mmCIF file of C-alpha atoms in Angstrom:
data_model
loop_
_atom_site.group_PDB
_atom_site.id
_atom_site.type_symbol
_atom_site.label_atom_id
_atom_site.label_comp_id
_atom_site.label_asym_id
_atom_site.label_seq_id
_atom_site.Cartn_x
_atom_site.Cartn_y
_atom_site.Cartn_z
ATOM 1 C CA ARG A 15 0.000 0.000 0.000
ATOM 2 C CA CYS A 16 1.124 3.475 -0.842
ATOM 3 C CA GLY A 17 1.816 5.638 2.212
ATOM 4 C CA GLY A 18 0.326 8.805 0.735
ATOM 5 C CA ASN A 19 -3.203 7.644 -0.007
ATOM 6 C CA MET A 20 -5.608 10.433 -0.665
ATOM 7 C CA TYR A 21 -8.511 8.472 0.774
ATOM 8 C CA PRO A 22 -7.658 6.790 4.070
ATOM 9 C CA SER A 23 -8.887 3.288 4.628
ATOM 10 C CA ASN A 24 -11.681 2.678 7.112
ATOM 11 C CA ARG A 25 -10.694 -0.947 7.540
ATOM 12 C CA ASN A 26 -8.985 -0.562 10.918
ATOM 13 C CA SER A 27 -10.927 2.440 12.160
ATOM 14 C CA GLY A 28 -12.605 1.696 15.489
ATOM 15 C CA SER A 29 -14.741 4.824 15.430
ATOM 16 C CA ILE A 30 -17.037 3.612 12.633
ATOM 17 C CA ASN A 31 -20.421 2.426 13.905
ATOM 18 C CA HIS A 32 -22.226 -0.069 11.703
ATOM 19 C CA ARG A 33 -25.954 0.651 11.734
ATOM 20 C CA HIS A 34 -26.914 -2.654 10.198
ATOM 21 C CA SER A 35 -27.293 -5.751 12.237
ATOM 22 C CA GLY A 36 -25.286 -7.745 9.669
ATOM 23 C CA GLY A 37 -22.023 -5.976 10.540
ATOM 24 C CA GLY A 38 -19.914 -9.062 9.832
ATOM 25 C CA ALA A 39 -21.270 -9.370 6.314
ATOM 26 C CA ASN A 40 -20.732 -5.664 5.723
ATOM 27 C CA GLN A 41 -17.193 -5.922 7.073
ATOM 28 C CA HIS A 42 -16.501 -8.860 4.767
ATOM 29 C CA ALA A 43 -17.843 -6.902 1.768
ATOM 30 C CA GLU A 44 -15.751 -3.881 2.733
ATOM 31 C CA ASP A 45 -12.659 -6.079 3.120
ATOM 32 C CA THR A 46 -13.311 -7.610 -0.286
ATOM 33 C CA LEU A 47 -13.682 -4.181 -1.879
ATOM 34 C CA GLU A 48 -10.589 -2.957 -0.056
ATOM 35 C CA ASN A 49 -8.590 -5.924 -1.331
ATOM 36 C CA GLN A 50 -9.833 -5.276 -4.862
ATOM 37 C CA ASN A 51 -8.870 -1.614 -4.528
ATOM 38 C CA ASP A 52 -5.425 -2.599 -3.238
ATOM 39 C CA GLY A 53 -4.995 -4.859 -6.256
ATOM 40 C CA LEU A 54 -6.053 -2.093 -8.614
ATOM 41 C CA VAL A 55 -3.705 0.376 -6.901
ATOM 42 C CA GLY A 56 -0.865 -2.112 -7.315
ATOM 43 C CA ASN A 57 -1.777 -2.518 -10.975
ATOM 44 C CA LEU A 58 -1.772 1.255 -11.456
ATOM 45 C CA GLN A 59 1.579 1.570 -9.701
ATOM 46 C CA GLY A 60 3.016 -1.032 -12.077
ATOM 47 C CA LYS A 61 1.672 0.855 -15.089
ATOM 48 C CA ILE A 62 3.049 4.126 -13.749
ATOM 49 C CA ALA A 63 6.467 2.518 -13.282
ATOM 50 C CA SER A 64 6.321 1.236 -16.881
ATOM 51 C CA LEU A 65 5.359 4.669 -18.183
ATOM 52 C CA LYS A 66 8.192 6.231 -16.199
ATOM 53 C CA SER A 67 10.762 3.847 -17.659
ATOM 54 C CA ILE A 68 9.396 4.426 -21.182
ATOM 55 C CA THR A 69 9.553 8.188 -20.653
ATOM 56 C CA ILE A 70 13.151 7.953 -19.449
ATOM 57 C CA ALA A 71 14.055 5.815 -22.468
ATOM 58 C CA ILE A 72 12.426 8.344 -24.811
ATOM 59 C CA GLY A 73 14.373 11.163 -23.150
ATOM 60 C CA ASP A 74 17.635 9.234 -23.553
ATOM 61 C CA GLU A 75 16.848 8.580 -27.229
ATOM 62 C CA VAL A 76 16.044 12.265 -27.830
ATOM 63 C CA ARG A 77 19.355 13.306 -26.262
ATOM 64 C CA GLU A 78 21.236 10.765 -28.407
ATOM 65 C CA GLN A 79 19.477 11.950 -31.574
ATOM 66 C CA ASN A 80 20.298 15.575 -30.697
ATOM 67 C CA ARG A 81 23.982 14.640 -30.321
ATOM 68 C CA ALA A 82 23.899 12.915 -33.725
ATOM 69 C CA LEU A 83 22.240 15.951 -35.313
ATOM 70 C CA ASP A 84 24.835 18.267 -33.780
ATOM 71 C CA MET A 85 27.632 16.107 -35.190
ATOM 72 C CA MET A 86 25.989 16.115 -38.624
ATOM 73 C CA GLN A 87 25.559 19.881 -38.483
ATOM 74 C CA ASN A 88 29.245 20.336 -37.603
ATOM 75 C CA SER A 89 30.221 18.016 -40.452
ATOM 76 C CA MET A 90 28.024 19.899 -42.907
ATOM 77 C CA GLY A 91 29.536 23.167 -41.713
ATOM 78 C CA GLY A 92 32.996 21.803 -42.544
ATOM 79 C CA THR A 93 31.794 20.693 -45.984
ATOM 80 C CA ASP A 94 30.257 24.104 -46.589
ATOM 81 C CA ASN A 95 33.544 25.807 -45.691
ATOM 82 C CA MET A 96 35.481 23.492 -48.020
ATOM 83 C CA LEU A 97 33.051 24.132 -50.886
ATOM 84 C CA ASN A 98 33.251 27.897 -50.386
ATOM 85 C CA ALA A 99 37.052 27.721 -50.403
ATOM 86 C CA THR A 100 37.004 25.678 -53.628
ATOM 87 C CA LEU A 101 34.649 28.137 -55.300
ATOM 88 C CA GLY A 102 36.874 30.990 -54.182
ATOM 89 C CA ARG A 103 39.917 29.303 -55.754
ATOM 90 C CA MET A 104 37.969 28.734 -58.974
ATOM 91 C CA GLN A 105 37.083 32.424 -59.098
ATOM 92 C CA VAL A 106 40.750 33.334 -58.624
ATOM 93 C CA MET A 107 41.704 30.908 -61.393
ATOM 94 C CA TYR A 108 39.031 32.340 -63.683
ATOM 95 C CA LYS A 109 40.190 35.893 -63.055
ATOM 96 C CA SER A 110 43.870 35.086 -63.566
ATOM 97 C CA HIS A 111 43.685 32.722 -66.588
ATOM 98 C CA GLY A 112 40.570 33.852 -68.350
ATOM 99 C CA SER A 113 37.511 31.916 -69.354
ATOM 100 C CA MET A 114 39.360 29.224 -71.332
ATOM 101 C CA SER A 115 40.575 27.535 -68.150
ATOM 102 C CA ILE A 116 36.945 26.997 -67.099
ATOM 103 C CA VAL A 117 36.177 25.454 -70.489
ATOM 104 C CA TYR A 118 39.177 23.109 -70.177
ATOM 105 C CA LEU A 119 38.191 22.190 -66.652
ATOM 106 C CA SER A 120 34.609 21.475 -67.744
ATOM 107 C CA LEU A 121 35.825 19.306 -70.631
ATOM 108 C CA PHE A 122 38.118 17.407 -68.257
ATOM 109 C CA VAL A 123 35.247 16.746 -65.800
ATOM 110 C CA ILE A 124 32.956 15.543 -68.600
ATOM 111 C CA ALA A 125 35.655 13.301 -70.087
ATOM 112 C CA THR A 126 36.433 11.819 -66.662
ATOM 113 C CA PHE A 127 32.752 11.129 -66.065
ATOM 114 C CA LEU A 128 32.387 9.410 -69.439
ATOM 115 C CA VAL A 129 35.453 7.239 -68.831
ATOM 116 C CA VAL A 130 34.218 6.174 -65.379
ATOM 117 C CA TYR A 131 30.721 5.520 -66.764
ATOM 118 C CA GLY A 132 32.142 3.442 -69.639
ATOM 119 C CA MET A 133 34.301 1.408 -67.258
ATOM 120 C CA ALA A 134 31.365 0.751 -64.928
ATOM 121 C CA LYS A 135 29.208 -0.359 -67.855
ATOM 122 C CA TRP A 136 32.012 -2.579 -69.207
ATOM 123 C CA VAL A 137 32.570 -4.225 -65.781
ATOM 124 C CA ARG A 138 28.861 -5.067 -65.415
ATOM 125 C CA GLY A 139 29.034 -6.821 -68.719
#
């Protein structure tokens, strides 16, 4: 039994006067109801304990997912910085060598892609 019951039990109270002559039968019925209530309270306490453990597990999972998201965000920030630096170098190259270097670079990228694609298709058979 929980020590902080909101509704105190009358089971052991000596100040209750039974008005009916069948006091033993009433006492037995009250004891039966009290036992049923105790069983239901125990059942509720078990469910509350289960809900508490589920809630704690959900909280742990949320914290773990937040850590993973933070790591991904940091990784993406590094990728963004690298991409910006590459674009900056390409702009410097374009300004120093003119537009023909971009054309040569584009042709090189396309040729490399076609070679890799042809090799992949040839390997598959």
